[in-house]
Short mmCIF file of C-alpha atoms in Angstrom, two decimals:
data_model
loop_
_atom_site.label_atom_id
_atom_site.label_comp_id
_atom_site.label_asym_id
_atom_site.label_seq_id
_atom_site.Cartn_x
_atom_site.Cartn_y
_atom_site.Cartn_z
CA MET M 549 142.71 270.35 -44.76
CA GLU M 550 140.73 268.99 -47.70
CA ASN M 551 142.78 265.80 -47.83
CA MET M 552 142.46 265.18 -44.13
CA GLU M 553 138.74 265.91 -43.97
CA SER M 554 138.18 263.30 -46.65
CA ASN M 555 139.47 260.72 -44.15
CA THR M 556 136.94 261.72 -41.50
CA PRO M 557 134.83 258.73 -40.44
CA PRO M 558 131.23 259.20 -41.59
CA GLN M 559 129.80 258.56 -38.13
CA THR M 560 131.67 261.53 -36.62
CA GLN M 561 129.74 264.78 -37.04
CA PRO M 562 131.12 268.28 -36.30
CA ILE M 563 129.81 269.81 -33.11
CA PRO M 564 126.98 272.31 -33.72
CA PRO M 565 127.86 276.00 -33.13
CA ASP M 566 125.46 276.37 -30.20
CA GLN M 567 127.13 273.42 -28.47
CA THR M 568 130.72 274.59 -28.90
CA PRO M 569 132.60 273.97 -25.63
CA SER M 570 133.00 277.19 -23.68
CA SER M 571 135.87 275.94 -21.54
CA ALA M 572 139.08 274.07 -22.16
CA SER M 573 137.79 271.24 -19.99
CA LYS M 574 134.76 270.72 -22.21
CA LEU M 575 136.99 270.97 -25.27
CA LEU M 576 139.22 268.19 -23.98
CA ASN M 577 136.24 266.04 -23.06
CA TYR M 578 134.64 266.57 -26.46
CA ILE M 579 137.76 265.68 -28.42
CA LEU M 580 138.29 262.52 -26.39
CA THR M 581 134.64 261.60 -26.83
CA GLN M 582 135.20 261.66 -30.57
CA TYR M 583 138.20 259.38 -30.09
CA SER M 584 136.05 256.81 -28.33
CA THR M 585 133.56 256.70 -31.22
CA ARG M 586 136.21 256.00 -33.86
CA PRO M 587 137.21 252.52 -34.99
CA PRO M 588 140.51 251.33 -33.48
CA GLY M 589 143.47 252.74 -35.36
CA SER M 590 141.56 255.49 -37.15
CA VAL M 591 142.73 259.09 -36.92
CA ASN M 592 140.59 262.20 -37.19
CA GLU M 593 142.98 265.13 -37.08
CA SER M 594 140.63 267.48 -38.92
CA LEU M 595 138.04 267.46 -36.13
CA THR M 596 140.64 268.19 -33.48
CA ILE M 597 142.22 270.94 -35.57
CA ALA M 598 138.84 272.56 -36.20
CA GLN M 599 138.06 272.66 -32.49
CA LEU M 600 141.46 274.08 -31.54
CA ARG M 601 141.33 276.63 -34.35
CA GLY M 602 137.93 277.80 -33.15
CA GLU M 603 139.24 278.26 -29.61
CA PHE M 604 142.23 280.31 -30.75
CA GLN M 605 140.15 282.41 -33.15
CA LYS M 606 138.07 283.61 -30.21
CA VAL M 607 141.01 285.34 -28.55
CA CYS M 608 143.99 285.62 -30.92
CA ASP M 609 144.68 288.41 -33.40
CA THR M 610 146.01 286.04 -36.07
CA VAL M 611 145.42 282.32 -36.59
CA GLU M 612 147.36 280.65 -39.39
CA GLU M 613 147.11 277.11 -40.72
CA GLU M 614 150.45 276.10 -42.19
CA GLN M 615 150.38 272.96 -44.30
CA TYR M 616 153.40 270.75 -44.76
CA LYS M 617 154.19 267.23 -45.88
CA TYR M 618 155.94 264.56 -43.86
CA PRO M 619 156.92 260.94 -44.61
CA SER M 620 154.69 259.23 -42.06
CA TYR M 621 156.30 255.83 -42.58
CA LEU M 622 159.86 256.73 -41.50
CA THR M 623 159.50 256.74 -37.72
CA PRO M 624 157.14 253.73 -37.37
CA PHE M 625 159.51 251.64 -39.50
CA LYS M 626 162.68 252.75 -37.71
CA TRP M 627 163.04 249.59 -35.64
CA TYR M 628 162.44 247.40 -38.68
CA PHE M 629 165.20 249.19 -40.58
CA VAL M 630 167.60 248.84 -37.65
CA SER M 631 166.72 245.15 -37.32
CA ILE M 632 167.53 244.58 -41.00
CA TYR M 633 170.81 246.42 -40.48
CA PHE M 634 171.87 244.15 -37.62
CA ILE M 635 170.69 241.04 -39.46
CA GLY M 636 172.83 242.12 -42.40
CA LEU M 637 175.87 242.46 -40.15
CA MET M 638 175.13 239.12 -38.52
CA VAL M 639 174.86 237.19 -41.79
CA SER M 640 177.55 238.95 -43.83
CA GLY M 641 180.08 238.58 -41.00
CA ILE M 642 179.99 234.84 -41.56
CA PHE M 643 180.47 234.85 -45.32
CA THR M 644 182.15 237.99 -46.69
CA PRO M 645 184.19 240.69 -44.93
CA LEU M 646 183.81 243.09 -47.86
CA GLY M 647 180.04 242.68 -47.90
CA MET M 648 179.93 243.28 -44.16
CA MET M 649 181.85 246.54 -44.53
CA ILE M 650 179.56 247.71 -47.35
CA ILE M 651 176.43 246.91 -45.32
CA ALA M 652 177.87 248.63 -42.24
CA LEU M 653 178.82 251.85 -44.03
CA LEU M 654 175.67 252.01 -46.15
CA GLY M 655 173.42 251.24 -43.19
CA VAL M 656 174.98 253.81 -40.88
CA LEU M 657 174.84 256.45 -43.63
CA ILE M 658 171.11 255.88 -44.20
CA TYR M 659 170.44 255.87 -40.46
CA TRP M 660 172.43 259.09 -39.98
CA VAL M 661 170.68 260.93 -42.81
CA ILE M 662 167.13 259.86 -41.98
CA TYR M 663 167.01 259.54 -38.20
CA ASP M 664 169.83 261.70 -36.87
CA ILE M 665 170.44 264.64 -39.17
CA GLN M 666 166.90 264.53 -40.60
CA PHE M 667 167.76 266.81 -43.49
CA ASN M 668 164.91 269.09 -44.50
CA PHE M 669 165.05 267.92 -48.10
CA ILE M 670 163.91 264.44 -47.03
CA ASP M 671 160.46 265.81 -46.20
CA ARG M 672 160.31 267.34 -49.68
CA ILE M 673 161.60 264.57 -51.95
CA LEU M 674 159.92 261.57 -50.31
CA PRO M 675 156.20 260.91 -50.76
CA GLY M 676 154.31 261.75 -47.61
CA THR M 677 151.13 262.73 -45.83
CA SER M 678 149.77 266.27 -45.78
CA THR M 679 149.10 267.82 -42.39
CA LEU M 680 149.40 271.26 -40.80
CA ASN M 681 150.59 273.37 -37.89
CA LEU M 682 148.25 275.77 -36.09
CA PHE M 683 150.03 279.06 -35.35
CA SER M 684 148.30 281.89 -33.46
CA MET M 685 149.52 285.20 -32.07
CA ILE M 686 148.27 287.90 -29.70
CA ASN M 687 149.47 291.52 -29.91
CA CYS M 688 150.66 290.90 -33.44
CA THR M 689 148.24 292.18 -36.09
CA ASP M 690 150.78 292.74 -38.87
CA LEU M 691 154.12 291.35 -39.98
CA GLU M 692 156.23 294.52 -39.62
CA HIS M 693 157.73 294.98 -36.16
CA THR M 694 160.54 296.92 -34.58
CA ALA M 695 163.69 295.19 -33.40
CA THR M 696 162.91 296.09 -29.78
CA GLU M 697 159.82 293.90 -29.52
CA LYS M 698 160.01 290.50 -27.81
CA THR M 699 158.13 287.34 -28.70
CA LEU M 700 157.13 284.62 -26.27
CA LEU M 701 156.22 281.41 -28.09
CA PHE M 702 154.36 278.58 -26.35
CA VAL M 703 154.38 275.25 -28.16
CA GLY M 704 152.10 272.24 -27.73
CA HIS M 705 150.96 269.23 -29.75
CA ILE M 706 148.22 266.63 -30.05
CA ASN M 707 150.36 263.50 -30.18
CA ASP M 708 149.35 260.26 -28.54
CA MET M 709 152.09 259.65 -25.97
CA ARG M 710 153.33 256.44 -24.42
CA LYS M 711 151.75 255.81 -21.03
CA ASP M 712 155.04 254.65 -19.55
CA SER M 713 157.62 252.78 -21.57
CA GLY M 714 159.98 252.77 -18.59
CA VAL M 715 163.73 253.22 -18.30
CA LEU M 716 164.41 249.83 -19.93
CA TYR M 717 162.78 250.93 -23.18
CA HIS M 718 164.77 254.16 -23.38
CA LEU M 719 168.01 252.46 -22.33
CA THR M 720 167.50 249.85 -25.05
CA ALA M 721 166.96 252.59 -27.61
CA LYS M 722 170.14 254.27 -26.43
CA ILE M 723 172.14 251.03 -26.74
CA MET M 724 170.73 250.47 -30.21
CA HIS M 725 171.64 254.01 -31.27
CA PHE M 726 175.21 253.60 -29.99
CA ALA M 727 175.59 250.14 -31.54
CA VAL M 728 174.66 251.36 -35.03
CA TYR M 729 177.64 253.72 -35.11
CA PHE M 730 180.07 251.69 -32.99
CA PHE M 731 179.64 248.49 -34.99
CA ALA M 732 180.13 250.37 -38.26
CA LEU M 733 183.37 251.86 -36.94
CA VAL M 734 184.64 248.48 -35.68
CA VAL M 735 183.76 246.78 -38.98
CA PHE M 736 185.56 249.46 -40.98
CA VAL M 737 188.70 249.31 -38.82
CA GLY M 738 188.58 245.51 -38.69
CA TYR M 739 188.34 245.26 -42.46
CA ILE M 740 191.28 247.63 -43.04
CA VAL M 741 193.40 245.72 -40.51
CA GLY M 742 192.36 242.43 -42.13
CA LEU M 743 193.56 243.59 -45.53
CA PHE M 744 197.10 243.90 -44.18
CA THR M 745 197.13 241.01 -41.71
CA ASN M 746 194.75 238.64 -43.52
CA ASN M 747 193.00 238.19 -40.18
CA TYR M 748 189.32 239.23 -39.97
CA ILE M 749 188.71 237.85 -36.49
CA VAL M 750 187.04 241.10 -35.38
CA LEU M 751 184.22 240.78 -37.91
CA PRO M 752 182.72 237.52 -36.55
CA ALA M 753 182.79 239.13 -33.10
CA VAL M 754 180.71 242.01 -34.46
CA SER M 755 178.38 239.48 -36.04
CA ILE M 756 177.80 237.81 -32.67
CA ALA M 757 177.33 241.17 -30.93
CA SER M 758 174.80 242.16 -33.61
CA THR M 759 172.77 239.09 -32.72
CA VAL M 760 172.63 240.17 -29.08
CA VAL M 761 171.65 243.76 -29.92
CA LEU M 762 169.04 242.50 -32.39
CA PHE M 763 167.36 240.60 -29.56
CA PHE M 764 167.01 243.82 -27.55
CA VAL M 765 165.86 245.83 -30.57
CA MET M 766 163.00 243.39 -31.10
CA THR M 767 161.63 244.41 -27.69
CA LEU M 768 161.11 247.92 -29.09
CA TYR M 769 158.38 246.61 -31.39
CA PHE M 770 156.05 246.47 -28.41
CA THR M 771 155.16 250.13 -27.98
CA GLY M 772 152.63 249.64 -25.19
CA LYS M 773 149.43 251.55 -24.60
CA LYS M 774 148.95 255.11 -25.76
CA ASN M 775 147.97 257.97 -23.47
CA ARG M 776 145.67 260.22 -25.47
CA VAL M 777 145.31 262.78 -22.69
CA SER M 778 148.89 263.92 -22.00
CA GLY M 779 149.58 265.13 -25.54
CA LEU M 780 146.22 266.79 -26.08
CA ALA M 781 146.56 268.38 -22.65
CA THR M 782 149.41 270.55 -23.95
CA ALA M 783 147.20 272.01 -26.68
CA VAL M 784 144.27 272.47 -24.30
CA CYS M 785 146.60 274.23 -21.86
CA LEU M 786 147.56 276.70 -24.60
CA THR M 787 143.92 277.46 -25.45
CA GLN M 788 143.24 278.24 -21.81
CA LEU M 789 146.40 280.36 -21.55
CA ALA M 790 145.45 282.32 -24.67
CA GLN M 791 142.04 283.04 -23.18
CA GLN M 792 143.56 284.30 -19.94
CA VAL M 793 146.05 286.53 -21.77
CA LYS M 794 143.34 288.08 -23.93
CA GLU M 795 140.76 288.54 -21.19
CA SER M 796 143.13 289.97 -18.60
CA SER M 797 141.75 293.11 -16.99
CA VAL M 798 145.25 294.59 -16.64
CA SER M 799 147.37 296.06 -19.41
CA LEU M 800 149.17 292.89 -20.34
CA LEU M 801 152.07 292.32 -22.71
CA ASP M 802 152.25 295.84 -24.09
CA SER M 803 155.67 295.22 -25.62
CA THR M 804 155.61 291.46 -26.07
CA ASN M 805 154.04 289.35 -28.78
CA VAL M 806 152.63 286.06 -27.53
CA GLY M 807 152.49 283.13 -29.93
CA PHE M 808 150.87 279.71 -29.66
CA LEU M 809 152.00 276.85 -31.89
CA VAL M 810 150.22 273.51 -31.97
CA THR M 811 151.80 270.89 -34.18
CA THR M 812 149.03 268.56 -35.25
CA ASN M 813 150.99 265.63 -36.61
CA TYR M 814 149.99 262.52 -34.68
CA ASN M 815 152.88 260.39 -35.90
CA GLU M 816 155.96 262.62 -35.67
CA ARG M 817 155.78 266.00 -33.97
CA HIS M 818 159.47 266.68 -34.63
CA SER M 819 158.79 267.00 -38.35
CA GLY M 820 156.06 269.56 -37.60
CA ILE M 821 158.51 271.73 -35.67
CA ARG M 822 161.12 271.46 -38.44
CA ALA M 823 158.50 272.53 -40.96
CA PHE M 824 157.53 275.49 -38.78
CA ILE M 825 161.13 276.65 -38.33
CA ARG M 826 161.75 276.31 -42.06
CA ALA M 827 158.61 278.30 -42.91
CA HIS M 828 159.47 281.10 -40.45
CA SER M 829 163.23 281.30 -41.01
CA LYS M 830 162.88 284.95 -42.12
CA ASP M 831 159.87 285.90 -40.00
CA GLU M 832 160.49 289.20 -38.20
CA ARG M 833 158.12 288.09 -35.44
CA LEU M 834 160.36 285.16 -34.53
CA LYS M 835 163.90 286.47 -34.50
CA PRO M 836 166.09 283.97 -32.60
CA GLU M 837 167.69 286.71 -30.50
CA LYS M 838 164.31 288.18 -29.50
CA THR M 839 162.24 285.02 -29.07
CA LEU M 840 161.77 282.83 -26.00
CA VAL M 841 160.28 279.37 -26.58
CA VAL M 842 158.51 277.21 -23.98
CA CYS M 843 157.68 273.72 -25.27
CA LEU M 844 155.09 271.58 -23.49
CA ASP M 845 156.26 268.03 -24.06
CA GLU M 846 153.73 266.14 -21.95
CA LEU M 847 151.21 267.05 -19.22
CA ASP M 848 150.01 264.06 -17.24
CA ASP M 849 151.01 264.35 -13.56
CA SER M 850 150.74 267.53 -11.49
CA GLU M 851 153.44 266.33 -9.09
CA THR M 852 156.17 265.76 -11.69
CA LEU M 853 156.42 269.10 -13.54
CA THR M 854 160.00 269.26 -14.79
CA CYS M 855 162.18 271.35 -17.07
CA TYR M 856 164.95 269.76 -19.11
CA LYS M 857 168.25 271.60 -18.77
CA ARG M 858 169.76 269.64 -21.63
CA GLU M 859 169.06 266.80 -24.05
CA GLY M 860 172.02 265.18 -25.74
CA PHE M 861 174.22 267.96 -27.11
CA ILE M 862 171.48 270.59 -26.75
CA LYS M 863 171.76 272.76 -23.64
CA TYR M 864 168.65 274.76 -22.85
CA SER M 865 168.39 278.28 -21.47
CA THR M 866 169.37 278.60 -17.81
CA ASN M 867 168.03 282.16 -17.63
CA LEU M 868 164.62 281.13 -18.91
CA TYR M 869 164.51 278.21 -16.50
CA ASN M 870 165.27 280.56 -13.60
CA LEU M 871 162.31 282.73 -14.65
CA ILE M 872 160.10 279.64 -14.84
CA LYS M 873 161.28 278.49 -11.43
CA ASP M 874 160.57 281.91 -9.87
CA ALA M 875 157.12 281.94 -11.47
CA ALA M 876 156.42 278.45 -10.13
CA GLU M 877 157.53 279.37 -6.61
CA SER M 878 155.26 282.41 -6.60
CA GLU M 879 152.33 280.13 -7.46
CA GLY M 880 153.29 277.42 -4.97
CA ILE M 881 154.00 274.96 -7.77
CA SER M 882 156.95 272.60 -7.53
CA ILE M 883 159.07 272.23 -10.67
CA GLY M 884 162.32 270.37 -11.16
CA ASN M 885 165.25 270.64 -13.56
CA VAL M 886 166.92 267.53 -14.97
CA ALA M 887 169.14 266.48 -17.85
CA ASN M 888 167.74 263.99 -20.35
CA TYR M 889 170.43 261.58 -21.45
CA ILE M 890 168.43 258.35 -21.63
CA HIS M 891 164.94 259.04 -22.93
CA GLN M 892 164.65 258.70 -26.69
CA PRO M 893 163.47 260.37 -28.77
CA PHE M 894 164.22 263.74 -27.25
CA SER M 895 161.42 266.26 -26.77
CA PHE M 896 160.58 268.36 -29.80
CA ALA M 897 162.20 271.35 -28.06
CA GLU M 898 165.42 269.89 -29.44
CA GLU M 899 164.42 271.16 -32.89
CA PHE M 900 164.18 274.73 -31.56
CA GLY M 901 167.41 274.31 -29.61
CA TRP M 902 169.54 274.23 -32.76
CA LYS M 903 168.46 277.77 -33.72
CA TYR M 904 166.97 279.54 -30.71
CA GLN M 905 168.94 280.13 -27.52
CA GLY M 906 166.01 280.89 -25.20
CA VAL M 907 164.34 277.47 -25.19
CA VAL M 908 163.07 275.31 -22.32
CA PRO M 909 160.92 272.15 -22.54
CA ILE M 910 158.44 271.38 -19.75
CA THR M 911 157.20 267.87 -19.14
CA ALA M 912 155.07 266.10 -16.53
CA LYS M 913 155.34 262.37 -17.07
CA CYS M 914 153.07 260.15 -15.03
CA ARG M 915 154.84 258.13 -12.35
CA SER M 916 154.56 254.36 -12.48
CA VAL M 917 152.75 254.13 -9.14
CA LYS M 918 150.14 256.70 -10.12
CA ARG M 919 149.76 255.18 -13.57
CA LYS M 920 149.02 251.75 -12.12
CA ALA M 921 146.47 253.25 -9.72
CA ARG M 922 144.78 255.03 -12.62
CA GLU M 923 144.67 251.88 -14.72
CA ALA M 924 143.09 249.99 -11.84
CA LYS M 925 140.32 252.59 -11.55
CA GLU M 926 139.85 252.61 -15.30
CA LYS M 927 139.45 248.85 -15.24
CA GLU M 928 136.83 249.17 -12.51
CA ALA M 929 135.03 251.84 -14.53
CA LYS M 930 134.88 249.75 -17.64
CA ASP M 931 136.45 246.41 -18.43
CA ASP M 932 137.73 247.53 -21.82
CA VAL M 933 141.39 248.10 -22.76
CA GLY M 934 140.32 250.81 -25.19
CA VAL M 935 138.53 252.96 -22.62
CA ILE M 936 139.63 256.59 -22.42
CA CYS M 937 139.45 258.24 -19.02
CA ILE M 938 140.31 261.66 -17.64
CA HIS M 939 141.50 261.86 -14.03
CA ASP M 940 141.23 264.88 -11.80
CA ASP M 941 145.01 265.07 -11.40
CA GLN M 942 145.37 265.40 -15.17
CA ILE M 943 143.04 268.39 -15.08
CA LYS M 944 145.01 269.79 -12.13
CA CYS M 945 148.21 269.41 -14.14
CA ILE M 946 146.71 271.51 -16.94
CA ASN M 947 145.51 274.13 -14.46
CA ASP M 948 148.88 274.36 -12.69
CA THR M 949 150.78 274.63 -15.95
CA THR M 950 148.43 277.33 -17.20
CA LYS M 951 148.93 279.37 -14.03
CA LEU M 952 152.68 278.88 -14.28
CA LEU M 953 152.85 280.02 -17.91
CA TRP M 954 150.56 282.97 -17.20
CA ARG M 955 152.87 284.10 -14.42
CA LEU M 956 155.90 283.54 -16.65
CA ALA M 957 154.40 285.73 -19.37
CA ARG M 958 153.95 288.56 -16.87
CA VAL M 959 157.49 288.12 -15.56
CA ILE M 960 159.04 288.25 -19.03
CA ASP M 961 156.86 291.17 -20.09
CA ASN M 962 157.87 293.21 -17.05
CA SER M 963 161.53 292.19 -17.06
CA ALA M 964 164.27 294.32 -18.57
CA GLU M 965 165.86 292.26 -21.33
CA GLY M 966 165.09 289.06 -19.49
CA SER M 967 166.45 290.07 -16.08
CA LYS M 968 164.66 288.74 -13.02
CA ILE M 969 162.04 290.81 -11.19
CA PRO M 970 160.09 290.11 -7.99
CA VAL M 971 157.25 288.03 -9.34
CA LYS M 972 155.27 287.81 -6.10
CA THR M 973 154.11 291.41 -6.46
CA ILE M 974 152.33 290.78 -9.76
CA PRO M 975 148.53 290.49 -9.43
CA LEU M 976 147.19 287.34 -10.98
CA PRO M 977 143.63 286.27 -11.69
CA LYS M 978 142.91 282.64 -10.98
CA PRO M 979 140.64 281.25 -13.66
CA SER M 980 141.01 277.52 -14.12
CA ILE M 981 139.43 274.65 -15.93
CA GLU M 982 136.10 273.90 -14.33
CA GLN M 983 135.90 270.38 -13.01
CA PRO M 984 133.27 268.41 -14.93
CA THR M 985 130.20 267.50 -12.93
CA ASN M 986 130.93 263.79 -13.04
CA PHE M 987 134.24 264.11 -11.19
CA VAL M 988 134.13 262.26 -7.88
CA GLY M 989 137.46 262.35 -6.07
CA ASP M 990 139.96 260.63 -8.34
CA SER M 991 137.34 258.66 -10.20
CA PRO M 992 137.94 258.63 -13.94
CA ILE M 993 135.52 260.02 -16.48
CA VAL M 994 134.57 257.31 -18.92
CA LEU M 995 134.02 258.67 -22.40
#
């Protein structure tokens, strides 16, 4: 915390205690207001963390700040590294077959270690930036628990998300990922065959193909605009859910521990989840066989709530999805279930999927049509590309997700070892984020 607070811009002052937001809506508005007062490109994680920590401390039994280090330069420089790799293949294929094979094998090894396997030791041996995870729990006042207790872990983040990079962006990333490995394999086989036949005709072909792929990779440099609401919305949703769980008038979660994890790394939320799993590998509160994990990937459109049933080689829990679907139906909320084969990178639920079986990511990406309509209204509100606006549908998305997760918590708490129960008979209070006074229809709030 000390390192991060030292980076706080001098013009940004902490909110006085008597003005602390009393609702999640005000919390979201306040955090985004601080964004708008910062110089472009500056980051003030400490202010956001302090506000979220204060909200969780009001209702949770334990609130832990878990520091970890991550190499912040790895992900932003990924496309540059890949470009150098393809340039190396392109140039070496013209001059030296042996050099091309060395570049191919060395490049694919580095790519595999850093960006695919992402070994834990990389975060430890490389210089990096200090940040932290915010981990809170209800119904869990000590670390010693019986094996019969269940834990329901809700996970959010405060990442700035892409507004809409489109299918072309993700398809290009997929092609690039495949080409890194495929070209290395072709170069290796082509070189071995060339040693015996003295014919390296395959290698120039790879060189030409690398030129084509390099052209597409260069399009990935343009990351587009950031959506500062959809990532923060996941954390705000968890603060509201925690408040509802704690203030429930019924006897709630008598045999279930409820946890809330917010990874606060703006640049790479996957590394925050890996650090959390590493730190809690022997935590009795988070046994893989007794823990269900719901990850909020993005909350931006109330009409596109979706669960991923799989991402790559990771297959998520069908039983947990069925419980989520039943909870959504009881609340009149529509939720889909799709497989994610194209979008890269995968949601951070992938990190949990390697260890925990009961994992489901929930996302609500904004549709292109709605996004364009929002941008038009934002432009009318203020002719400034850096303006930050909150739309009423974004607030509705937070409210709907909170109601859904609240219902899910009751379902899991009342279920016998995860079996389904009739969720429509469960009484449910209906607190929600209060709409700010300057909401008019779908008009954005300019901060």
